[in-house]
Short mmCIF file of C-alpha atoms and ligand atoms in Angstrom, two decimals:
data_model
loop_
_atom_site.label_atom_id
_atom_site.label_comp_id
_atom_site.label_asym_id
_atom_site.label_seq_id
_atom_site.Cartn_x
_atom_site.Cartn_y
_atom_site.Cartn_z
CA MET A 41 -5.61 -34.21 17.42
CA SER A 42 -5.67 -31.03 15.96
CA GLU A 43 -6.31 -27.97 18.02
CA SER A 44 -9.82 -27.61 16.37
CA ASP A 45 -10.81 -31.07 17.20
CA GLU A 46 -10.01 -30.55 20.70
CA THR A 47 -12.29 -27.53 20.84
CA THR A 48 -15.23 -29.48 19.58
CA THR A 49 -14.65 -32.89 21.61
CA GLY A 50 -15.58 -31.12 24.82
CA LEU A 51 -12.52 -32.38 26.93
CA PRO A 52 -11.95 -30.47 29.82
CA ALA A 53 -8.95 -28.26 29.71
CA LEU A 54 -7.30 -29.54 32.61
CA LYS A 55 -8.63 -32.87 34.47
CA VAL A 56 -6.90 -33.74 37.83
CA ASN A 57 -7.75 -37.17 39.01
CA GLY A 58 -7.16 -38.43 42.33
CA VAL A 59 -3.88 -36.36 42.95
CA SER A 60 -1.86 -36.74 46.23
CA HIS A 61 1.45 -35.30 47.17
CA SER A 62 3.42 -35.47 50.28
CA TYR A 63 6.48 -33.49 51.40
CA GLY A 64 7.80 -36.28 53.88
CA GLN A 65 5.02 -37.04 56.35
CA ARG A 66 3.19 -33.80 55.39
CA LYS A 67 0.20 -34.66 53.09
CA ALA A 68 -0.06 -31.76 51.00
CA LEU A 69 -2.82 -32.70 48.45
CA ASP A 70 -5.08 -35.53 49.37
CA ASP A 71 -7.00 -37.13 46.67
CA VAL A 72 -7.69 -33.99 44.51
CA SER A 73 -10.22 -34.39 41.70
CA PHE A 74 -11.59 -31.61 39.76
CA HIS A 75 -11.63 -30.62 36.08
CA VAL A 76 -11.52 -27.21 34.16
CA PRO A 77 -13.98 -26.91 31.40
CA GLN A 78 -12.46 -25.37 28.02
CA GLY A 79 -13.04 -21.52 27.91
CA SER A 80 -13.92 -21.09 31.62
CA PHE A 81 -12.51 -19.02 34.22
CA THR A 82 -11.81 -21.53 37.23
CA ALA A 83 -10.69 -19.99 40.37
CA LEU A 84 -8.75 -22.45 42.79
CA LEU A 85 -9.82 -20.63 46.23
CA GLY A 86 -8.04 -21.61 49.38
CA PRO A 87 -6.52 -20.33 52.21
CA ASN A 88 -2.66 -20.29 52.68
CA GLY A 89 -1.28 -23.77 52.87
CA ALA A 90 -4.06 -25.10 51.33
CA GLY A 91 -1.97 -26.73 48.66
CA LYS A 92 -2.66 -24.63 45.69
CA SER A 93 1.29 -23.82 44.74
CA THR A 94 1.73 -27.62 45.41
CA LEU A 95 -0.78 -28.46 42.51
CA PHE A 96 0.61 -25.93 40.28
CA SER A 97 4.11 -27.57 40.87
CA LEU A 98 2.63 -30.93 39.64
CA ILE A 99 0.95 -29.70 36.70
CA THR A 100 3.88 -28.01 35.45
CA ARG A 101 5.98 -31.02 36.35
CA LEU A 102 8.22 -29.43 38.89
CA PHE A 103 7.44 -32.50 40.68
CA ASP A 104 6.52 -35.86 39.24
CA VAL A 105 2.94 -37.10 39.50
CA ARG A 106 3.16 -40.33 41.95
CA HIS A 107 -0.39 -40.66 42.87
CA GLY A 108 -3.33 -40.11 40.45
CA SER A 109 -3.19 -38.64 37.10
CA ILE A 110 -3.25 -35.22 35.37
CA GLU A 111 -4.61 -34.28 31.90
CA ILE A 112 -4.08 -31.20 29.48
CA LEU A 113 -6.45 -31.36 26.78
CA GLY A 114 -6.86 -35.09 27.01
CA HIS A 115 -2.48 -35.53 27.00
CA ASP A 116 -1.50 -36.99 29.97
CA LEU A 117 1.26 -35.32 31.91
CA SER A 118 3.27 -38.44 32.64
CA ARG A 119 2.98 -40.13 29.35
CA ASP A 120 3.06 -37.34 27.06
CA PRO A 121 4.70 -34.36 28.64
CA GLY A 122 5.72 -32.54 25.53
CA GLU A 123 2.11 -32.49 24.15
CA ALA A 124 0.51 -31.66 27.30
CA LEU A 125 2.83 -28.79 28.29
CA ARG A 126 3.00 -27.04 24.82
CA ARG A 127 -0.53 -26.14 25.45
CA LEU A 128 0.28 -24.71 28.81
CA GLY A 129 1.06 -20.85 29.90
CA VAL A 130 2.11 -20.39 33.57
CA VAL A 131 2.34 -17.28 35.68
CA PHE A 132 4.15 -18.09 39.01
CA GLN A 133 3.70 -16.67 42.38
CA ALA A 134 7.27 -15.38 42.35
CA ARG A 135 8.51 -12.93 39.86
CA THR A 136 10.44 -14.43 37.16
CA LEU A 137 11.41 -11.50 34.57
CA ASP A 138 15.10 -10.72 34.11
CA LEU A 139 15.19 -7.16 35.65
CA ASP A 140 18.50 -6.24 33.37
CA LEU A 141 16.76 -7.02 30.15
CA SER A 142 14.20 -4.98 28.31
CA ILE A 143 10.76 -6.06 28.29
CA ARG A 144 11.05 -6.92 24.75
CA GLN A 145 13.90 -8.97 25.33
CA ASN A 146 12.49 -10.70 28.29
CA LEU A 147 9.33 -11.40 25.94
CA ALA A 148 11.38 -12.48 22.88
CA TYR A 149 13.48 -15.11 24.79
CA HIS A 150 10.24 -16.68 26.01
CA ALA A 151 9.04 -16.68 22.51
CA ALA A 152 12.02 -18.12 20.96
CA LEU A 153 12.09 -21.12 23.62
CA HIS A 154 8.53 -22.12 22.44
CA GLY A 155 9.59 -22.12 18.50
CA LEU A 156 8.61 -18.39 17.54
CA SER A 157 10.49 -16.62 14.91
CA GLY A 158 11.47 -12.85 15.89
CA SER A 159 9.02 -11.46 13.40
CA ALA A 160 6.12 -14.04 14.75
CA ALA A 161 7.03 -13.04 18.47
CA ARG A 162 7.05 -9.06 17.63
CA ARG A 163 3.50 -9.68 15.67
CA ARG A 164 2.38 -11.66 18.62
CA ILE A 165 3.74 -9.03 21.45
CA ASP A 166 1.70 -6.14 19.11
CA GLU A 167 -1.30 -8.13 19.13
CA ILE A 168 -1.64 -8.90 23.07
CA LEU A 169 -0.37 -5.10 23.79
CA ALA A 170 -2.82 -3.60 21.44
CA GLY A 171 -4.20 -0.69 23.13
CA ASN A 172 -2.09 -1.14 26.54
CA ALA A 173 0.14 1.81 27.21
CA LEU A 174 2.97 -0.91 28.23
CA HIS A 175 3.36 -1.27 24.13
CA ASP A 176 5.34 2.01 24.44
CA ARG A 177 7.66 0.92 27.08
CA LEU A 178 9.04 -2.28 25.38
CA GLY A 179 12.44 -0.76 25.00
CA ASP A 180 12.64 -0.25 28.92
CA LYS A 181 14.34 -2.21 31.39
CA ALA A 182 12.21 -4.41 33.12
CA ARG A 183 13.62 -2.94 36.67
CA ASN A 184 12.09 0.58 35.78
CA LEU A 185 8.65 -1.06 35.56
CA SER A 186 6.08 -0.98 38.76
CA GLY A 187 5.20 -4.39 40.31
CA GLY A 188 1.60 -3.96 38.74
CA GLN A 189 3.36 -3.66 35.14
CA LEU A 190 5.87 -6.38 35.40
CA ARG A 191 3.01 -8.77 36.49
CA SER A 192 1.31 -7.48 33.40
CA ILE A 193 4.20 -8.24 31.13
CA GLU A 194 4.57 -11.87 32.56
CA ILE A 195 0.73 -12.43 31.70
CA VAL A 196 1.79 -11.42 28.15
CA ARG A 197 4.86 -13.80 28.22
CA ALA A 198 2.46 -16.57 29.54
CA PHE A 199 0.17 -15.77 26.53
CA ILE A 200 2.81 -15.55 23.76
CA HIS A 201 2.64 -19.15 22.47
CA ARG A 202 -0.87 -19.04 22.32
CA PRO A 203 -1.63 -21.81 25.05
CA ARG A 204 -5.04 -23.48 25.79
CA LEU A 205 -4.83 -23.44 29.54
CA ILE A 206 -3.45 -20.61 31.59
CA LEU A 207 -1.97 -20.92 35.24
CA LEU A 208 -1.68 -18.02 37.39
CA ASP A 209 -0.60 -18.70 41.06
CA GLU A 210 -1.98 -16.04 43.14
CA PRO A 211 -0.88 -13.20 40.69
CA THR A 212 -2.21 -10.13 42.21
CA VAL A 213 -0.38 -10.85 45.65
CA GLY A 214 1.40 -7.43 46.95
CA LEU A 215 -0.18 -5.23 44.40
CA ASP A 216 -2.26 -2.17 45.20
CA ILE A 217 -5.90 -2.69 45.09
CA ARG A 218 -5.83 -0.70 41.55
CA SER A 219 -3.12 -2.85 40.04
CA ARG A 220 -4.95 -5.92 41.30
CA ALA A 221 -8.39 -5.11 39.54
CA ALA A 222 -6.57 -4.01 36.42
CA ILE A 223 -5.04 -7.36 36.31
CA LEU A 224 -7.71 -9.60 36.88
CA ALA A 225 -9.43 -7.53 34.12
CA GLU A 226 -6.79 -7.86 31.89
CA VAL A 227 -6.68 -11.83 32.35
CA ARG A 228 -10.49 -11.99 31.73
CA ARG A 229 -10.25 -9.85 28.66
CA LEU A 230 -7.43 -12.49 27.04
CA VAL A 231 -9.26 -15.49 28.27
CA ASN A 232 -12.26 -14.29 26.70
CA GLU A 233 -10.91 -13.16 23.49
CA GLU A 234 -8.63 -15.89 23.00
CA GLY A 235 -11.03 -18.62 24.16
CA VAL A 236 -8.15 -19.88 26.78
CA SER A 237 -9.15 -21.61 29.84
CA ALA A 238 -7.64 -20.09 33.05
CA LEU A 239 -7.15 -21.74 36.45
CA TRP A 240 -6.73 -18.57 38.94
CA ALA A 241 -5.21 -19.60 42.51
CA THR A 242 -6.41 -17.25 45.03
CA HIS A 243 -7.21 -16.99 48.71
CA LEU A 244 -9.14 -13.49 48.01
CA ILE A 245 -12.86 -14.23 47.62
CA ASP A 246 -13.28 -10.78 46.54
CA GLU A 247 -11.51 -11.61 43.22
CA ILE A 248 -14.05 -14.18 42.36
CA ASP A 249 -17.31 -13.16 39.84
CA GLU A 250 -20.62 -14.44 39.85
CA THR A 251 -19.94 -16.24 36.46
CA ASP A 252 -16.70 -18.03 37.53
CA ARG A 253 -16.29 -21.55 38.23
CA VAL A 254 -14.66 -22.41 41.74
CA VAL A 255 -13.11 -25.21 43.08
CA VAL A 256 -12.25 -24.83 46.73
CA LEU A 257 -9.34 -26.44 48.18
CA HIS A 258 -8.28 -26.58 51.84
CA HIS A 259 -5.66 -28.78 53.78
CA GLY A 260 -5.19 -30.44 50.44
CA LYS A 261 -8.69 -31.57 49.81
CA VAL A 262 -11.41 -30.37 47.41
CA LEU A 263 -14.36 -29.15 49.44
CA ALA A 264 -16.49 -27.79 46.45
CA GLU A 265 -16.51 -27.47 42.95
CA GLY A 266 -18.66 -25.64 40.57
CA ASN A 267 -20.36 -22.67 39.36
CA VAL A 268 -21.08 -19.88 42.08
CA PRO A 269 -24.75 -20.17 42.15
CA GLU A 270 -24.56 -24.03 42.33
CA ILE A 271 -21.92 -23.83 45.33
CA VAL A 272 -24.00 -21.23 47.29
CA ALA A 273 -27.15 -23.30 46.71
CA ALA A 274 -25.35 -26.57 47.73
CA GLU A 275 -24.39 -24.63 51.17
CA GLY A 276 -27.96 -23.08 51.62
CA VAL A 277 -26.33 -19.60 52.24
CA GLY A 278 -26.52 -16.33 50.47
CA SER A 279 -23.08 -15.83 48.89
CA ILE A 280 -19.92 -17.36 47.90
CA SER A 281 -18.07 -15.69 50.91
CA ASP A 282 -20.67 -17.41 53.28
CA ALA A 283 -20.13 -21.06 51.36
CA PHE A 284 -16.47 -20.31 51.90
CA THR A 285 -16.77 -20.04 55.66
CA GLN A 286 -19.22 -22.87 55.87
CA LEU A 287 -16.82 -25.28 53.94
CA THR A 288 -13.69 -24.07 55.58
CA GLY A 289 -14.67 -22.67 59.01
CA LEU A 290 -12.73 -19.96 58.33
CA GLU A 291 -14.06 -16.30 58.06
CA ALA A 292 -13.76 -15.14 54.34
CA ARG A 293 -13.06 -11.62 55.36
CA LYS A 294 -10.44 -12.37 57.95
CA VAL A 295 -8.37 -15.16 55.67
CA GLN A 296 -8.40 -11.85 53.14
CA ALA A 297 -7.26 -9.55 55.36
CA GLU A 298 -4.93 -11.52 57.25
CA MET A 299 -3.24 -12.41 53.77
CA VAL A 300 -3.09 -9.03 52.45
CA ALA A 301 -1.64 -7.46 55.95
P1 LIG B 546 -0.79 -22.72 49.02
O1 LIG B 546 0.06 -22.40 48.02
O2 LIG B 546 -2.13 -23.30 48.95
O3 LIG B 546 -0.42 -21.63 50.04
P2 LIG B 546 1.37 -24.92 49.35
O4 LIG B 546 1.15 -25.98 48.23
O5 LIG B 546 2.29 -24.15 49.54
O6 LIG B 546 -0.05 -24.05 49.73
O7 LIG B 546 1.59 -25.59 50.61
C1 LIG B 546 0.34 -26.78 51.31
C2 LIG B 546 1.11 -27.44 52.30
O8 LIG B 546 2.58 -28.12 52.01
C3 LIG B 546 1.42 -26.28 53.63
O9 LIG B 546 1.33 -27.15 54.56
C4 LIG B 546 2.95 -26.12 53.29
O10 LIG B 546 3.46 -25.96 54.86
C5 LIG B 546 3.59 -27.52 52.81
N1 LIG B 546 4.68 -27.27 51.66
C6 LIG B 546 4.79 -26.99 50.55
N2 LIG B 546 6.25 -26.47 50.38
C7 LIG B 546 6.81 -27.69 50.98
C8 LIG B 546 8.04 -28.09 50.85
N3 LIG B 546 9.00 -27.43 50.01
N4 LIG B 546 8.53 -28.71 51.89
C9 LIG B 546 7.67 -29.05 52.87
N5 LIG B 546 6.56 -28.51 53.10
C10 LIG B 546 5.99 -28.06 51.91
MG1 LIG B 547 1.01 -20.82 47.18
#
């Protein structure tokens, strides 16, 4: 199937169907089903321990999917992992750049892993970083960049091979408010410009925009899925923050403050 076929057939970018996962006796995901429509920015909203990172470990095949199934643009992860993973870009929660390499070397290494030639990689880096001050820092060693700048470069790296679905696991954790806003804006821009679908895991309700799709995950279960106005209306409340509280019994502002502290 070609990429253009995929955009016209209306397949979801990601389909998670009846997925469960346990660590020994502890059930981290319990019959989880939801989907990420193509071109959407979908927030996976859940407090610490909800199961967000476990789900990402299954989607990236760090763990095998033993119960249920996961499809990326119609390609089943277990049956057709190569085709599925080729369409995926990931920003993990932990930092993964090599601090002793330059920014360009870090990006070129990842591009080569995905089969891009040196010149194709350079063109793509120039394209993604057009108008970004980091473009002048490509020769710098990664260790000379700030936390927010490192995250930006990890996002560039995740986009380099033109994935159709991008996963971001709490990408703003540990950053100051300005860097958080900049990272969020940058990802939203890339998602819109490249027509990519994003699954953005977060416990921070203030990162959610009125136009986002939201999946609420709590104790390994999906409690709600839909657009912000749909979820707010279904809960009969006034805001996504109140909907979160009603669904989880947790106060959104408290979850946010505890996690940031
Ligand atoms: P989140 O990313 O939403 O904070 P996780 O997926 O990290 O949630 O964790 C979900 C649940 O699984 C939690 O109860 C956590 O303690 C447990 N868990 C996560 N990783 C492991 C592991 N490697 N071994 C045992 N339990 C784990
Ligand atoms: Mg996590």
